[in-house]
């Protein structure tokens, strides 16, 4: 079976000469749930914009489900559902009308269009809002409406550029459950996000892009295995000020009074407990810090920054690749 997305040597130089993509390669398998991560300005939206034909590429190849974008742009359009980063609705249009128009744009048969509109509006808890103008929706509702609009024509590949930006945690979790469900039903999903917890819990494969280059492309599992340290959070009784500041565990007092620290692979946690005990501190509870991908992400992107002499330090390549 062909891959859902194949990008080869993709370059983008914006008017004015800025090189936003420096020849990237990326493959996303059918059925995958794929995360494209990177700091602000890395080139994520540029990449997805080119795939969605919203941005013109400078050079390189893009194939969606085996269809070459240059040869058959209409064919690519049918395969793709696009949820852009910025809202792009007419605020005075009604929810249902927007979706009917979208279905018309794809030449869908009316009965199927109506069934899909109802199905997805119900699944994303927007059915009650179907007769409202977009301006009456909250930000989180608009985000969900963007997803419904991207799915109406039943695309093979759904690309979502920060689908949960500005969405509260409860709605975010219900959006995750929805995306997992459509992925299980066969839709390939690529998303960008700044919530690394999102990538960790949803995605199987991941690429990190920085300054227009892919610096890591592997499975989420491999990436997390690459970590040689773990962070913990401890609730304590006693005076944290009595712990020697020069301890090797990078201890920090958090806002809620708990203590965060790191141990390296092979370190013994008992040594940390002994350090606390010597300072007269009792550890009341201990839990691993959950957002491990976040720490790794910061490390990888920092390691990719240019050094003063112009050399770039790279993380070792990670075995595995797309699975
Ligand atoms: N229309 C444009 N004209 C000129 N430069 C642009 C244009 N759009 C984006 N850029 C530049 O290209 C680079 C990549 O931008 P892009 O929007 O792809 O980043 P991103 O990874 O999506 O960032 P964010 O996380 O902030 O959304 C940035 O330096 C940006 O300033
Ligand atoms: Mg972006």
Short mmCIF file of C-alpha atoms and ligand atoms in Angstrom, two decimals:
data_model
loop_
_atom_site.label_atom_id
_atom_site.label_comp_id
_atom_site.label_asym_id
_atom_site.label_seq_id
_atom_site.Cartn_x
_atom_site.Cartn_y
_atom_site.Cartn_z
CA UNK A 1 0.00 0.00 0.00
CA UNK A 2 1.23 3.51 -0.74
CA UNK A 3 2.18 5.79 2.12
CA UNK A 4 -0.29 8.42 3.29
CA UNK A 5 2.30 11.15 2.84
CA UNK A 6 5.70 11.24 1.18
CA UNK A 7 7.72 14.43 1.19
CA UNK A 8 11.04 14.51 -0.66
CA UNK A 9 13.61 17.26 -0.53
CA UNK A 10 11.02 19.95 0.13
CA UNK A 11 12.29 23.53 0.11
CA UNK A 12 10.50 26.77 0.73
CA UNK A 13 12.02 30.18 0.28
CA UNK A 14 9.50 32.92 1.12
CA UNK A 15 9.39 36.14 -0.88
CA UNK A 16 12.13 38.26 0.66
CA UNK A 17 14.55 35.33 0.59
CA UNK A 18 13.89 33.60 3.93
CA UNK A 19 14.51 29.84 3.65
CA UNK A 20 11.78 28.32 5.84
CA UNK A 21 12.32 24.69 4.72
CA UNK A 22 15.79 23.45 3.82
CA UNK A 23 15.03 20.29 1.84
CA UNK A 24 13.06 18.09 4.24
CA UNK A 25 12.11 14.41 3.81
CA UNK A 26 9.19 12.88 5.65
CA UNK A 27 7.16 9.69 5.30
CA UNK A 28 3.90 8.97 7.08
CA UNK A 29 2.44 5.48 6.78
CA UNK A 30 -1.24 4.78 6.23
CA UNK A 31 -3.12 4.46 9.48
CA UNK A 32 -0.46 6.31 11.45
CA UNK A 33 -1.06 8.95 14.08
CA UNK A 34 1.91 11.23 13.48
CA UNK A 35 3.17 14.29 15.37
CA UNK A 36 5.15 17.08 13.77
CA UNK A 37 6.75 19.06 16.56
CA UNK A 38 9.00 22.05 16.68
CA UNK A 39 9.43 25.44 18.32
CA UNK A 40 7.71 28.60 17.02
CA UNK A 41 8.82 29.43 13.51
CA UNK A 42 10.37 25.98 12.88
CA UNK A 43 8.46 25.39 9.63
CA UNK A 44 5.53 23.19 10.74
CA UNK A 45 2.75 25.31 9.25
CA UNK A 46 4.81 25.92 6.13
CA UNK A 47 5.16 22.16 5.65
CA UNK A 48 1.49 21.43 6.23
CA UNK A 49 0.52 24.50 4.17
CA UNK A 50 2.44 23.13 1.19
CA UNK A 51 0.84 19.70 1.57
CA UNK A 52 -2.59 21.38 1.68
CA UNK A 53 -1.75 23.54 -1.37
CA UNK A 54 -2.26 26.72 0.67
CA UNK A 55 1.43 27.61 0.29
CA UNK A 56 3.49 27.22 -2.90
CA UNK A 57 6.65 25.18 -2.54
CA UNK A 58 9.96 26.32 -3.99
CA UNK A 59 11.06 22.79 -4.93
CA UNK A 60 10.65 19.15 -3.96
CA UNK A 61 7.96 16.46 -4.17
CA UNK A 62 4.78 15.86 -2.22
CA UNK A 63 2.70 12.70 -2.68
CA UNK A 64 -0.51 12.01 -0.79
CA UNK A 65 -1.72 8.39 -0.87
CA UNK A 66 0.55 7.87 -3.88
CA UNK A 67 -0.81 10.86 -5.81
CA UNK A 68 1.71 13.45 -6.93
CA UNK A 69 0.62 16.96 -5.98
CA UNK A 70 2.04 18.49 -9.17
CA UNK A 71 0.41 15.94 -11.48
CA UNK A 72 -3.02 15.67 -9.88
CA UNK A 73 -3.79 18.45 -7.37
CA UNK A 74 -7.52 17.64 -7.46
CA UNK A 75 -6.78 14.00 -6.60
CA UNK A 76 -4.70 15.13 -3.62
CA UNK A 77 -7.46 17.49 -2.51
CA UNK A 78 -9.98 14.62 -2.31
CA UNK A 79 -7.64 12.55 -0.11
CA UNK A 80 -6.92 15.36 2.33
CA UNK A 81 -8.78 16.96 5.19
CA UNK A 82 -7.17 20.17 6.38
CA UNK A 83 -7.56 21.92 9.72
CA UNK A 84 -5.42 25.07 9.59
CA UNK A 85 -3.85 26.82 12.58
CA UNK A 86 -5.83 30.05 12.13
CA UNK A 87 -9.65 30.25 12.12
CA UNK A 88 -10.78 31.02 8.59
CA UNK A 89 -14.57 31.24 8.83
CA UNK A 90 -16.93 33.96 7.78
CA UNK A 91 -18.16 34.90 11.27
CA UNK A 92 -21.67 35.68 10.11
CA UNK A 93 -22.28 32.34 8.43
CA UNK A 94 -24.19 29.61 10.20
CA UNK A 95 -22.48 26.38 11.27
CA UNK A 96 -24.68 24.14 9.15
CA UNK A 97 -24.38 26.36 6.04
CA UNK A 98 -20.58 26.32 6.27
CA UNK A 99 -20.59 22.54 6.29
CA UNK A 100 -23.09 22.23 3.44
CA UNK A 101 -20.90 24.57 1.38
CA UNK A 102 -17.82 22.51 2.17
CA UNK A 103 -19.58 19.33 1.08
CA UNK A 104 -20.64 21.10 -2.14
CA UNK A 105 -17.04 22.12 -2.73
CA UNK A 106 -16.15 18.42 -2.80
CA UNK A 107 -19.15 17.56 -4.98
CA UNK A 108 -20.68 15.30 -2.34
CA UNK A 109 -24.09 13.75 -2.77
CA UNK A 110 -26.56 15.71 -0.57
CA UNK A 111 -27.85 12.80 1.52
CA UNK A 112 -24.35 11.62 2.44
CA UNK A 113 -23.31 15.20 3.19
CA UNK A 114 -26.22 15.67 5.61
CA UNK A 115 -25.53 12.34 7.32
CA UNK A 116 -21.84 13.16 7.79
CA UNK A 117 -22.60 16.65 9.03
CA UNK A 118 -24.96 15.32 11.66
CA UNK A 119 -22.63 12.47 12.64
CA UNK A 120 -19.59 14.68 13.19
CA UNK A 121 -21.47 17.60 14.75
CA UNK A 122 -22.96 15.16 17.25
CA UNK A 123 -19.62 13.43 17.93
CA UNK A 124 -17.92 16.76 18.58
CA UNK A 125 -20.82 18.07 20.64
CA UNK A 126 -21.78 20.88 18.28
CA UNK A 127 -25.13 19.59 17.05
CA UNK A 128 -27.02 22.06 19.28
CA UNK A 129 -25.07 24.89 17.65
CA UNK A 130 -25.87 23.97 14.05
CA UNK A 131 -28.11 27.02 13.48
CA UNK A 132 -25.80 29.51 15.23
CA UNK A 133 -23.56 31.97 13.44
CA UNK A 134 -19.87 31.21 13.90
CA UNK A 135 -19.36 34.45 15.83
CA UNK A 136 -21.61 33.02 18.57
CA UNK A 137 -19.27 30.05 19.15
CA UNK A 138 -16.51 29.96 21.75
CA UNK A 139 -12.89 29.45 20.67
CA UNK A 140 -13.01 25.75 21.60
CA UNK A 141 -16.21 25.29 19.60
CA UNK A 142 -14.66 26.96 16.56
CA UNK A 143 -11.69 24.59 16.79
CA UNK A 144 -14.06 21.63 16.81
CA UNK A 145 -16.02 23.07 13.90
CA UNK A 146 -12.76 23.28 11.94
CA UNK A 147 -12.30 19.54 12.53
CA UNK A 148 -15.85 18.73 11.42
CA UNK A 149 -15.31 20.82 8.28
CA UNK A 150 -12.06 18.97 7.55
CA UNK A 151 -13.76 15.58 7.83
CA UNK A 152 -17.04 16.08 5.95
CA UNK A 153 -15.78 14.56 2.67
CA UNK A 154 -14.25 11.54 4.46
CA UNK A 155 -10.57 12.13 3.71
CA UNK A 156 -7.90 9.42 3.99
CA UNK A 157 -5.45 11.81 5.61
CA UNK A 158 -6.42 14.48 8.13
CA UNK A 159 -3.85 17.15 8.89
CA UNK A 160 -4.36 19.30 11.93
CA UNK A 161 -2.22 22.35 12.67
CA UNK A 162 -2.49 22.87 16.44
CA UNK A 163 -6.04 21.57 16.73
CA UNK A 164 -6.23 22.05 20.48
CA UNK A 165 -4.56 25.46 20.83
CA UNK A 166 -6.44 27.47 23.44
CA UNK A 167 -8.82 24.63 24.25
CA UNK A 168 -9.40 23.81 27.93
CA UNK A 169 -8.17 20.47 29.23
CA UNK A 170 -11.57 18.80 29.44
CA UNK A 171 -12.53 19.62 25.85
CA UNK A 172 -8.98 18.78 24.75
CA UNK A 173 -9.36 15.30 26.19
CA UNK A 174 -12.68 14.78 24.47
CA UNK A 175 -11.09 15.94 21.20
CA UNK A 176 -8.28 13.42 21.76
CA UNK A 177 -10.79 10.63 22.26
CA UNK A 178 -12.54 11.67 19.06
CA UNK A 179 -9.28 11.76 17.06
CA UNK A 180 -8.24 8.37 18.43
CA UNK A 181 -11.58 6.99 17.36
CA UNK A 182 -11.41 8.22 13.77
CA UNK A 183 -7.80 7.01 13.60
CA UNK A 184 -8.95 3.56 14.71
CA UNK A 185 -11.60 3.74 12.02
CA UNK A 186 -8.83 4.16 9.46
CA UNK A 187 -8.10 7.88 9.03
CA UNK A 188 -4.38 8.70 9.00
CA UNK A 189 -3.72 11.74 11.19
CA UNK A 190 -0.85 14.21 11.25
CA UNK A 191 -0.89 16.92 13.85
CA UNK A 192 1.29 19.70 15.10
CA UNK A 193 1.00 20.70 18.70
CA UNK A 194 2.74 22.60 21.44
CA UNK A 195 1.20 20.30 24.04
CA UNK A 196 3.78 17.55 24.12
CA UNK A 197 1.56 15.53 26.38
CA UNK A 198 -0.77 15.42 23.39
CA UNK A 199 1.88 13.93 21.13
CA UNK A 200 2.92 11.49 23.86
CA UNK A 201 -0.53 10.15 24.48
CA UNK A 202 -1.89 10.16 20.91
CA UNK A 203 0.90 9.65 18.43
CA UNK A 204 2.91 6.61 17.41
CA UNK A 205 5.52 8.34 15.26
CA UNK A 206 7.06 11.73 15.57
CA UNK A 207 9.29 14.14 13.70
CA UNK A 208 10.89 17.19 15.25
CA UNK A 209 11.60 20.11 12.95
CA UNK A 210 13.84 22.99 13.88
CA UNK A 211 14.86 25.95 11.74
CA UNK A 212 13.58 24.29 8.57
CA UNK A 213 15.26 20.90 9.09
CA UNK A 214 14.01 17.59 10.44
CA UNK A 215 16.30 16.85 13.36
CA UNK A 216 14.60 13.70 14.68
CA UNK A 217 12.22 11.22 13.05
CA UNK A 218 11.35 8.14 15.04
CA UNK A 219 8.69 6.45 17.14
CA UNK A 220 7.46 8.17 20.27
CA UNK A 221 8.49 5.05 22.22
CA UNK A 222 12.07 5.14 20.91
CA UNK A 223 12.31 8.83 21.62
CA UNK A 224 11.28 8.35 25.22
CA UNK A 225 13.66 5.39 25.62
CA UNK A 226 16.43 7.69 24.48
CA UNK A 227 16.04 9.62 27.71
CA UNK A 228 18.81 8.79 30.11
CA UNK A 229 17.17 10.49 33.05
CA UNK A 230 13.82 10.67 34.79
CA UNK A 231 12.22 13.48 36.72
CA UNK A 232 10.23 13.08 39.89
CA UNK A 233 8.11 15.28 42.08
CA UNK A 234 8.17 14.82 45.86
CA UNK A 235 5.86 16.28 48.49
CA UNK A 236 7.90 16.92 51.61
CA UNK A 237 7.62 17.89 55.26
CA UNK A 238 10.50 20.04 56.46
CA UNK A 239 12.70 22.92 55.36
CA UNK A 240 13.91 22.53 51.76
CA UNK A 241 16.49 25.26 52.45
CA UNK A 242 18.48 22.69 54.45
CA UNK A 243 19.19 20.52 51.40
CA UNK A 244 22.70 21.34 50.10
CA UNK A 245 22.28 23.41 46.92
CA UNK A 246 25.18 21.63 45.21
CA UNK A 247 23.36 18.26 45.06
CA UNK A 248 23.58 16.45 41.71
CA UNK A 249 19.81 16.03 41.28
CA UNK A 250 18.93 19.53 40.00
CA UNK A 251 16.41 19.97 42.79
CA UNK A 252 13.90 22.77 42.43
CA UNK A 253 11.18 24.08 44.69
CA UNK A 254 7.90 24.23 42.76
CA UNK A 255 5.15 26.80 43.24
CA UNK A 256 2.98 24.35 45.17
CA UNK A 257 5.81 23.64 47.67
CA UNK A 258 6.70 20.25 46.17
CA UNK A 259 10.24 19.44 45.03
CA UNK A 260 11.19 18.43 41.52
CA UNK A 261 14.43 16.53 40.88
CA UNK A 262 16.16 14.38 38.29
CA UNK A 263 17.96 11.08 38.53
CA UNK A 264 20.12 9.58 35.81
CA UNK A 265 19.79 6.04 34.56
CA UNK A 266 21.64 3.87 37.07
CA UNK A 267 21.23 6.35 39.96
CA UNK A 268 19.73 4.91 43.10
CA UNK A 269 16.64 6.73 44.39
CA UNK A 270 17.65 5.77 47.94
CA UNK A 271 20.52 8.24 47.67
CA UNK A 272 17.98 10.99 47.14
CA UNK A 273 15.95 9.84 50.16
CA UNK A 274 19.14 9.81 52.25
CA UNK A 275 19.91 13.36 51.15
CA UNK A 276 16.47 14.47 52.26
CA UNK A 277 16.79 12.54 55.54
CA UNK A 278 20.15 14.16 56.37
CA UNK A 279 18.44 17.56 55.95
CA UNK A 280 15.69 16.45 58.35
CA UNK A 281 13.10 16.27 55.60
CA UNK A 282 10.39 13.65 55.34
CA UNK A 283 9.21 12.61 51.88
CA UNK A 284 5.44 12.30 52.10
CA UNK A 285 4.79 11.20 48.52
CA UNK A 286 6.70 10.71 45.32
CA UNK A 287 5.51 10.58 41.69
CA UNK A 288 7.22 10.63 38.30
CA UNK A 289 6.88 13.90 36.40
CA UNK A 290 4.56 13.08 33.58
CA UNK A 291 5.60 15.38 30.79
CA UNK A 292 8.80 13.60 29.82
CA UNK A 293 8.59 14.41 26.15
CA UNK A 294 8.70 18.07 27.02
CA UNK A 295 12.09 17.72 28.71
CA UNK A 296 13.45 15.73 25.81
CA UNK A 297 12.12 18.23 23.31
CA UNK A 298 13.86 21.10 25.05
CA UNK A 299 17.14 19.10 25.09
CA UNK A 300 16.96 18.20 21.41
CA UNK A 301 16.11 21.66 20.19
CA UNK A 302 18.75 23.24 22.42
CA UNK A 303 21.37 20.79 21.18
CA UNK A 304 20.55 21.84 17.63
CA UNK A 305 21.31 25.52 18.24
CA UNK A 306 24.33 26.87 16.35
CA UNK A 307 27.46 27.07 18.52
CA UNK A 308 29.57 30.25 18.56
CA UNK A 309 32.06 28.77 16.07
CA UNK A 310 29.23 27.86 13.69
CA UNK A 311 29.26 24.11 14.42
CA UNK A 312 25.95 22.49 15.24
CA UNK A 313 25.86 19.83 17.96
CA UNK A 314 23.51 17.02 17.02
CA UNK A 315 21.85 14.38 19.11
CA UNK A 316 22.94 10.91 18.05
CA UNK A 317 20.65 9.48 15.40
CA UNK A 318 17.94 7.31 16.86
CA UNK A 319 17.44 3.84 15.49
CA UNK A 320 13.96 2.75 14.59
CA UNK A 321 12.53 5.17 12.08
CA UNK A 322 8.89 4.95 11.15
CA UNK A 323 7.24 1.72 12.16
N1 LIG B 1 4.19 34.37 4.41
C1 LIG B 1 5.41 34.40 4.91
N2 LIG B 1 6.36 35.25 4.44
C2 LIG B 1 7.61 35.25 4.94
N3 LIG B 1 8.03 34.44 5.93
C3 LIG B 1 7.13 33.57 6.44
C4 LIG B 1 5.78 33.50 5.96
N4 LIG B 1 5.14 32.52 6.66
C5 LIG B 1 6.03 32.02 7.53
N5 LIG B 1 7.23 32.64 7.39
C6 LIG B 1 8.45 32.34 8.16
O1 LIG B 1 8.79 30.99 7.98
C7 LIG B 1 9.25 30.41 9.21
C8 LIG B 1 8.41 29.18 9.53
O2 LIG B 1 7.09 29.60 9.84
P1 LIG B 1 5.93 28.56 10.16
O3 LIG B 1 4.65 29.32 10.24
O4 LIG B 1 6.02 27.43 9.21
O5 LIG B 1 6.39 28.06 11.61
P2 LIG B 1 5.66 27.08 12.64
O6 LIG B 1 6.62 25.98 12.91
O7 LIG B 1 4.31 26.72 12.18
O8 LIG B 1 5.58 28.00 13.95
P3 LIG B 1 4.40 28.15 15.07
O9 LIG B 1 4.68 27.09 16.09
O10 LIG B 1 4.68 29.50 15.64
O11 LIG B 1 3.07 28.05 14.42
C9 LIG B 1 9.15 31.51 10.26
O12 LIG B 1 10.44 32.09 10.40
C10 LIG B 1 8.19 32.51 9.65
O13 LIG B 1 8.48 33.81 10.06
MG1 LIG B 2 2.43 27.09 12.86
#
